[in-house]
Amino acid sequence: MSTIEFSDELIRNPPFSDNFDQSTAGFSEVDVQIITSGGMRIPAHRSILASSSPVLESIIDRPRKHRSSEITIPILGVPCDAVAVFIRFLYRPMCTEEEMDKYGIHLLALSHVFLVPHLKQRSAKALIERLTIDNVVDVLQLARLCDTPDLYLKCMKMISSNFKAVEYTEGWKFLQNHDPWLELKILEFIDETELRKKKTRRHREEQSLYLQLSEAMECLEHICTEGCTSVGPHDMDPSKNKGQCSKFATCQGLQILIRHFATCKRRANGGCSRCKRMWQLFRLHSCICDQPDLCRVPLCRQFKLKAQVKKGDDARWRLLVRKVVSAKAISSLSLPKRKREEEATDHLGVRSFCL
């Protein structure tokens, strides 16, 4: 076996500064030899190793037959230079980007086995930054063995997002043949991710619908109270000194619906779908309105009285009302504070105008 002074890598990046004096710092002579897979010996100090790693400390303090015998610690299964970088980190907690590129996986394994949390955290972060389609399955297996949840989750997300490409990698083929449990976990994660996406998409669509209904309620009150372009209260000319409002697209659709509702001849027989839609909007407004005696929206008070008499109202309808009110509240909270205050002032202005 040949002895190296912290290997060639450590010669280029020694653990001590140039003016470091081991004697003044309390270091004894080299008293530990690290044996690597390539037969190399890396000299080290037992005090440094023991203070940096509880696992190495227990190995060093293990009873020996001869107290004077040399302490040797085998670190096998990883490249010699990776072991050299690991030992140097115990002296000086630094690793270059080039070393992380070459030995990041090995350093994560070593830091986990010998309980060096700072190096483990640094290695996991470096591997996250270096994940690719080709290595993500291998890194995932290591992340599971080394108990690094952040790295494990990142690998899972990358596999889920790029599964079609990952399926053709050698790592995935090896996983299918040798680790069916982890393969099942990956497939379950992908299914759960898709379900969450569908649920989120459905929730956004529902919220969009409730916001549209909330806006329609505002426009209906606006049309029936102030008027908007061509439709308004009977005692007011809506087109006089009135331009298009800020929600004219919704107001215009409601005005068309109101004009149809006022002239439809099939409404009495209940055979007009557009009139049914208008009835539903009137009913929804009545459920939301908190001042039916002052409200100028048609049928508001009548629907209120009917709802009081018919106490066993449809549960689905009550749920719709709560959702519309909640969507309006959430939408207003997302607005800047000044705009919320302006909307509240405008709302009070509408009430005082009705009076």
Short mmCIF file of C-alpha atoms in Angstrom, two decimals:
data_model
loop_
_atom_site.label_atom_id
_atom_site.label_comp_id
_atom_site.label_asym_id
_atom_site.label_seq_id
_atom_site.Cartn_x
_atom_site.Cartn_y
_atom_site.Cartn_z
CA MET A 1 0.00 0.00 0.00
CA SER A 2 1.18 3.49 -0.74
CA THR A 3 0.73 6.42 1.61
CA ILE A 4 -0.46 9.75 0.29
CA GLU A 5 -0.49 13.05 2.02
CA PHE A 6 -4.24 13.70 1.80
CA SER A 7 -4.08 12.52 -1.81
CA ASP A 8 -3.28 14.66 -4.84
CA GLU A 9 -6.52 16.58 -4.41
CA LEU A 10 -5.61 17.47 -0.85
CA ILE A 11 -2.17 18.61 -1.90
CA ARG A 12 -3.82 21.11 -4.25
CA ASN A 13 -6.32 22.07 -1.50
CA PRO A 14 -4.61 21.35 1.83
CA PRO A 15 -6.73 21.31 5.01
CA PHE A 16 -4.41 23.77 6.71
CA SER A 17 -3.39 27.25 5.65
CA ASP A 18 0.21 27.87 4.65
CA ASN A 19 1.13 29.50 7.98
CA PHE A 20 -0.68 26.95 10.15
CA ASP A 21 1.44 25.57 13.00
CA GLN A 22 0.14 22.21 14.18
CA SER A 23 2.19 22.27 17.39
CA THR A 24 0.80 25.62 18.55
CA ALA A 25 -2.73 24.55 17.70
CA GLY A 26 -2.45 21.49 19.90
CA PHE A 27 -2.32 18.87 17.13
CA SER A 28 -0.23 15.78 17.72
CA GLU A 29 1.52 13.85 15.03
CA VAL A 30 -0.54 11.90 12.53
CA ASP A 31 -2.03 8.98 14.44
CA VAL A 32 -4.76 7.60 12.16
CA GLN A 33 -4.62 6.06 8.70
CA ILE A 34 -7.66 6.09 6.42
CA ILE A 35 -7.57 3.15 3.99
CA THR A 36 -9.45 3.59 0.71
CA SER A 37 -10.66 1.13 -1.90
CA GLY A 38 -7.68 1.78 -4.13
CA GLY A 39 -5.21 0.80 -1.39
CA MET A 40 -4.30 4.40 -0.65
CA ARG A 41 -3.59 5.56 2.90
CA ILE A 42 -4.69 9.02 3.99
CA PRO A 43 -3.00 10.19 7.23
CA ALA A 44 -5.18 12.09 9.70
CA HIS A 45 -5.52 13.16 13.34
CA ARG A 46 -7.78 11.25 15.67
CA SER A 47 -8.80 14.40 17.55
CA ILE A 48 -10.14 16.02 14.36
CA LEU A 49 -11.96 12.92 13.17
CA ALA A 50 -13.50 12.24 16.59
CA SER A 51 -14.74 15.80 17.02
CA SER A 52 -16.27 15.90 13.54
CA SER A 53 -18.04 12.55 13.40
CA PRO A 54 -19.55 10.49 16.24
CA VAL A 55 -19.22 7.38 14.10
CA LEU A 56 -15.50 7.91 13.59
CA GLU A 57 -15.17 8.69 17.30
CA SER A 58 -16.69 5.34 18.23
CA ILE A 59 -14.35 3.57 15.79
CA ILE A 60 -11.31 5.35 17.21
CA ASP A 61 -12.31 4.64 20.83
CA ARG A 62 -12.93 0.97 20.12
CA PRO A 63 -10.75 -1.23 22.36
CA ARG A 64 -7.63 -2.57 20.63
CA LYS A 65 -5.37 -5.49 21.51
CA HIS A 66 -2.28 -3.30 21.67
CA ARG A 67 -2.69 0.29 22.81
CA SER A 68 0.34 1.36 20.80
CA SER A 69 -0.91 -0.21 17.58
CA GLU A 70 -1.74 2.09 14.69
CA ILE A 71 -5.39 3.01 14.17
CA THR A 72 -6.62 2.23 10.69
CA ILE A 73 -10.11 3.11 9.45
CA PRO A 74 -11.23 1.54 6.17
CA ILE A 75 -13.58 3.66 4.04
CA LEU A 76 -14.36 1.46 1.08
CA GLY A 77 -16.79 1.43 -1.83
CA VAL A 78 -16.20 5.00 -3.00
CA PRO A 79 -13.42 6.58 -5.10
CA CYS A 80 -10.17 7.41 -3.32
CA ASP A 81 -10.42 11.08 -4.18
CA ALA A 82 -13.96 11.25 -2.80
CA VAL A 83 -12.64 9.93 0.53
CA ALA A 84 -9.83 12.49 0.39
CA VAL A 85 -12.34 15.32 -0.14
CA PHE A 86 -14.45 13.96 2.72
CA ILE A 87 -11.49 13.88 5.14
CA ARG A 88 -10.44 17.37 4.10
CA PHE A 89 -13.97 18.62 4.80
CA LEU A 90 -13.62 17.39 8.39
CA TYR A 91 -10.61 19.69 8.75
CA ARG A 92 -11.93 22.59 6.73
CA PRO A 93 -15.68 22.58 5.94
CA MET A 94 -15.41 23.61 2.32
CA CYS A 95 -16.01 21.91 -1.03
CA THR A 96 -15.49 23.34 -4.48
CA GLU A 97 -18.13 23.20 -7.20
CA GLU A 98 -15.84 20.94 -9.23
CA GLU A 99 -15.62 18.47 -6.33
CA MET A 100 -19.41 18.50 -5.98
CA ASP A 101 -19.74 17.80 -9.69
CA LYS A 102 -17.47 14.78 -9.41
CA TYR A 103 -18.23 13.38 -5.97
CA GLY A 104 -21.56 14.84 -4.84
CA ILE A 105 -23.28 11.45 -4.68
CA HIS A 106 -20.34 9.86 -2.83
CA LEU A 107 -20.09 12.75 -0.36
CA LEU A 108 -23.80 12.47 0.43
CA ALA A 109 -23.38 8.78 1.18
CA LEU A 110 -20.28 9.35 3.31
CA SER A 111 -21.86 12.22 5.25
CA HIS A 112 -24.89 10.05 5.99
CA VAL A 113 -22.88 7.02 7.09
CA PHE A 114 -20.50 9.02 9.31
CA LEU A 115 -23.13 11.52 10.55
CA VAL A 116 -21.68 14.78 9.26
CA PRO A 117 -24.82 16.96 8.93
CA HIS A 118 -23.18 20.05 7.40
CA LEU A 119 -21.69 18.06 4.55
CA LYS A 120 -24.93 16.13 4.12
CA GLN A 121 -26.90 19.34 3.74
CA ARG A 122 -24.34 20.80 1.34
CA SER A 123 -24.25 17.62 -0.77
CA ALA A 124 -28.06 17.35 -0.96
CA LYS A 125 -28.34 20.96 -2.09
CA ALA A 126 -25.64 20.43 -4.72
CA LEU A 127 -27.38 17.31 -6.05
CA ILE A 128 -30.69 19.17 -6.32
CA GLU A 129 -28.99 21.77 -8.50
CA ARG A 130 -27.47 19.02 -10.67
CA LEU A 131 -30.50 16.80 -11.23
CA THR A 132 -31.01 15.60 -14.80
CA ILE A 133 -33.34 13.16 -16.54
CA ASP A 134 -30.54 10.60 -16.73
CA ASN A 135 -29.49 10.66 -13.06
CA VAL A 136 -32.74 11.47 -11.27
CA VAL A 137 -33.70 7.82 -10.58
CA ASP A 138 -30.26 7.01 -9.15
CA VAL A 139 -30.31 10.12 -6.97
CA LEU A 140 -33.83 9.26 -5.80
CA GLN A 141 -32.69 5.85 -4.57
CA LEU A 142 -29.77 7.42 -2.75
CA ALA A 143 -32.00 10.13 -1.25
CA ARG A 144 -34.27 7.45 0.17
CA LEU A 145 -31.35 5.48 1.65
CA CYS A 146 -29.70 8.61 3.07
CA ASP A 147 -32.93 10.06 4.50
CA THR A 148 -32.83 13.43 2.69
CA PRO A 149 -36.51 14.41 2.29
CA ASP A 150 -35.89 17.62 0.31
CA LEU A 151 -33.80 15.81 -2.27
CA TYR A 152 -36.26 12.91 -2.36
CA LEU A 153 -39.24 15.21 -3.00
CA LYS A 154 -37.35 17.13 -5.68
CA CYS A 155 -36.52 13.89 -7.48
CA MET A 156 -40.13 12.72 -7.25
CA LYS A 157 -41.38 15.97 -8.74
CA MET A 158 -38.89 15.81 -11.61
CA ILE A 159 -39.83 12.21 -12.39
CA SER A 160 -43.53 13.09 -12.26
CA SER A 161 -43.08 16.06 -14.60
CA ASN A 162 -40.86 14.18 -17.08
CA PHE A 163 -42.04 10.60 -16.71
CA LYS A 164 -42.18 9.81 -20.43
CA ALA A 165 -38.49 10.72 -20.78
CA VAL A 166 -37.48 9.02 -17.51
CA GLU A 167 -39.04 5.73 -18.67
CA TYR A 168 -36.32 5.33 -21.32
CA THR A 169 -33.37 5.84 -18.95
CA GLU A 170 -31.17 3.01 -17.72
CA GLY A 171 -31.87 3.99 -14.14
CA TRP A 172 -35.60 3.41 -14.56
CA LYS A 173 -35.08 0.04 -16.24
CA PHE A 174 -32.79 -1.01 -13.39
CA LEU A 175 -35.35 0.19 -10.85
CA GLN A 176 -38.12 -1.86 -12.45
CA ASN A 177 -36.03 -5.02 -12.21
CA HIS A 178 -34.58 -4.56 -8.73
CA ASP A 179 -36.79 -2.23 -6.67
CA PRO A 180 -40.51 -2.72 -7.41
CA TRP A 181 -41.48 -1.10 -4.09
CA LEU A 182 -39.89 2.22 -5.06
CA GLU A 183 -41.39 1.93 -8.55
CA LEU A 184 -44.83 1.61 -6.94
CA LYS A 185 -44.16 4.65 -4.75
CA ILE A 186 -43.22 6.70 -7.82
CA LEU A 187 -46.38 5.66 -9.68
CA GLU A 188 -48.52 6.46 -6.64
CA PHE A 189 -46.87 9.88 -6.36
CA ILE A 190 -47.60 10.57 -10.05
CA ASP A 191 -51.27 9.59 -9.57
CA GLU A 192 -51.59 11.80 -6.49
CA THR A 193 -49.98 14.71 -8.35
CA GLU A 194 -52.44 14.37 -11.22
CA LEU A 195 -55.37 14.20 -8.81
CA ARG A 196 -54.17 17.35 -7.04
CA LYS A 197 -53.83 19.15 -10.37
CA LYS A 198 -57.35 18.15 -11.41
CA LYS A 199 -58.74 19.19 -8.05
CA THR A 200 -56.96 22.56 -8.23
CA ARG A 201 -58.14 23.11 -11.81
CA ARG A 202 -61.72 22.26 -10.86
CA HIS A 203 -61.56 24.56 -7.83
CA ARG A 204 -60.30 27.45 -9.97
CA GLU A 205 -63.07 26.90 -12.50
CA GLU A 206 -65.67 26.88 -9.72
CA GLN A 207 -64.22 30.03 -8.17
CA SER A 208 -64.29 31.71 -11.59
CA LEU A 209 -67.97 30.82 -11.96
CA TYR A 210 -68.81 32.13 -8.48
CA LEU A 211 -66.93 35.36 -9.20
CA GLN A 212 -68.88 35.80 -12.42
CA LEU A 213 -72.16 35.34 -10.53
CA SER A 214 -71.01 37.81 -7.88
CA GLU A 215 -70.18 40.35 -10.58
CA ALA A 216 -73.57 39.71 -12.18
CA MET A 217 -75.25 40.52 -8.84
CA GLU A 218 -73.38 43.83 -8.65
CA CYS A 219 -74.32 44.69 -12.21
CA LEU A 220 -77.96 43.77 -11.64
CA GLU A 221 -78.14 46.11 -8.65
CA HIS A 222 -76.30 48.79 -10.61
CA ILE A 223 -78.71 48.53 -13.56
CA CYS A 224 -81.84 48.56 -11.40
CA THR A 225 -80.59 51.40 -9.20
CA GLU A 226 -78.68 53.76 -11.46
CA GLY A 227 -79.21 52.39 -14.94
CA CYS A 228 -76.56 51.53 -17.49
CA THR A 229 -76.59 52.72 -21.13
CA SER A 230 -79.98 51.41 -22.34
CA VAL A 231 -81.67 49.77 -19.33
CA GLY A 232 -82.53 51.33 -15.97
CA PRO A 233 -85.27 52.25 -13.49
CA HIS A 234 -88.59 53.46 -14.90
CA ASP A 235 -88.12 56.91 -13.36
CA MET A 236 -84.64 57.48 -14.78
CA ASP A 237 -83.12 57.84 -18.24
CA PRO A 238 -80.14 55.42 -18.16
CA SER A 239 -78.53 56.91 -21.25
CA LYS A 240 -78.51 60.50 -19.96
CA ASN A 241 -75.00 61.59 -19.04
CA LYS A 242 -74.02 57.94 -18.69
CA GLY A 243 -71.10 56.24 -20.33
CA GLN A 244 -70.11 52.61 -20.20
CA CYS A 245 -69.44 51.32 -16.68
CA SER A 246 -66.28 49.47 -15.60
CA LYS A 247 -68.05 46.11 -15.94
CA PHE A 248 -69.87 46.88 -19.17
CA ALA A 249 -69.35 43.41 -20.68
CA THR A 250 -71.38 41.84 -17.85
CA CYS A 251 -73.86 44.73 -17.75
CA GLN A 252 -74.49 44.48 -21.48
CA GLY A 253 -75.30 40.76 -21.23
CA LEU A 254 -77.68 41.43 -18.34
CA GLN A 255 -79.38 44.26 -20.21
CA ILE A 256 -80.06 41.97 -23.17
CA LEU A 257 -81.43 39.34 -20.77
CA ILE A 258 -83.62 41.92 -18.98
CA ARG A 259 -85.06 43.27 -22.25
CA HIS A 260 -85.87 39.73 -23.34
CA PHE A 261 -87.45 38.96 -19.95
CA ALA A 262 -89.70 42.02 -20.20
CA THR A 263 -91.08 41.11 -23.63
CA CYS A 264 -90.97 37.30 -23.72
CA LYS A 265 -94.35 35.68 -24.37
CA ARG A 266 -93.27 32.16 -23.44
CA ARG A 267 -92.30 33.16 -19.90
CA ALA A 268 -95.77 32.57 -18.47
CA ASN A 269 -95.77 28.96 -19.56
CA GLY A 270 -92.28 28.38 -18.18
CA GLY A 271 -90.93 27.33 -21.53
CA CYS A 272 -88.14 29.92 -21.97
CA SER A 273 -84.68 28.97 -20.74
CA ARG A 274 -83.44 32.58 -20.85
CA CYS A 275 -86.31 33.71 -18.65
CA LYS A 276 -85.58 30.88 -16.23
CA ARG A 277 -82.01 32.13 -16.03
CA MET A 278 -83.29 35.63 -15.22
CA TRP A 279 -85.58 34.25 -12.49
CA GLN A 280 -82.56 32.49 -10.97
CA LEU A 281 -80.53 35.71 -10.99
CA PHE A 282 -83.37 37.55 -9.25
CA ARG A 283 -83.61 34.80 -6.67
CA LEU A 284 -79.86 34.75 -6.09
CA HIS A 285 -79.83 38.51 -5.62
CA SER A 286 -82.68 38.24 -3.10
CA CYS A 287 -80.71 35.68 -1.06
CA ILE A 288 -77.65 37.98 -0.97
CA CYS A 289 -79.43 41.32 -0.50
CA ASP A 290 -79.53 42.57 3.11
CA GLN A 291 -81.97 45.49 2.56
CA PRO A 292 -84.94 44.09 0.62
CA ASP A 293 -87.29 46.91 1.71
CA LEU A 294 -85.03 49.53 0.10
CA CYS A 295 -83.79 47.45 -2.84
CA ARG A 296 -84.96 48.46 -6.32
CA VAL A 297 -84.18 45.12 -7.96
CA PRO A 298 -87.47 43.56 -9.14
CA LEU A 299 -88.95 40.74 -7.01
CA CYS A 300 -86.27 41.04 -4.31
CA ARG A 301 -88.74 41.40 -1.44
CA GLN A 302 -91.10 38.78 -2.88
CA PHE A 303 -88.37 36.18 -3.03
CA LYS A 304 -87.35 37.05 0.55
CA LEU A 305 -90.89 36.48 1.81
CA LYS A 306 -91.22 33.26 -0.15
CA ALA A 307 -87.94 31.97 1.30
CA GLN A 308 -89.15 32.72 4.84
CA VAL A 309 -92.37 30.79 4.27
CA LYS A 310 -90.60 27.90 2.56
CA LYS A 311 -88.10 27.07 5.28
CA GLY A 312 -87.07 23.73 3.79
CA ASP A 313 -85.20 25.44 0.97
CA ASP A 314 -82.92 23.53 -1.37
CA ALA A 315 -79.58 22.79 0.32
CA ARG A 316 -77.73 23.04 -2.98
CA TRP A 317 -79.14 26.52 -3.53
CA ARG A 318 -78.03 27.67 -0.08
CA LEU A 319 -74.57 26.28 -0.81
CA LEU A 320 -74.45 28.27 -4.06
CA VAL A 321 -75.33 31.47 -2.19
CA ARG A 322 -72.56 30.88 0.37
CA LYS A 323 -70.04 30.17 -2.39
CA VAL A 324 -70.93 33.37 -4.28
CA VAL A 325 -70.65 35.49 -1.12
CA SER A 326 -67.36 33.81 -0.19
CA ALA A 327 -65.92 34.33 -3.69
CA LYS A 328 -66.81 38.02 -3.50
CA ALA A 329 -65.12 38.35 -0.10
CA ILE A 330 -61.96 36.57 -1.30
CA SER A 331 -61.87 38.72 -4.43
CA SER A 332 -62.15 41.92 -2.41
CA LEU A 333 -59.36 40.83 -0.07
CA SER A 334 -57.04 40.34 -3.04
CA LEU A 335 -57.52 44.00 -4.05
CA PRO A 336 -55.25 46.78 -2.75
CA LYS A 337 -56.47 48.46 0.44
CA ARG A 338 -57.24 51.78 -1.25
CA LYS A 339 -59.35 50.13 -3.94
CA ARG A 340 -61.29 48.15 -1.30
CA GLU A 341 -62.06 51.41 0.52
CA GLU A 342 -63.20 53.01 -2.73
CA GLU A 343 -65.51 50.08 -3.48
CA ALA A 344 -66.96 50.26 0.04
CA THR A 345 -67.59 54.00 -0.40
CA ASP A 346 -69.26 53.44 -3.75
CA HIS A 347 -71.42 50.72 -2.23
CA LEU A 348 -72.58 53.07 0.52
CA GLY A 349 -73.23 55.70 -2.10
CA VAL A 350 -75.58 53.36 -3.94
CA ARG A 351 -77.51 52.67 -0.72
CA SER A 352 -77.89 56.37 0.07
CA PHE A 353 -79.00 57.04 -3.50
CA CYS A 354 -81.73 54.40 -3.12
CA LEU A 355 -82.95 56.15 -0.02
#
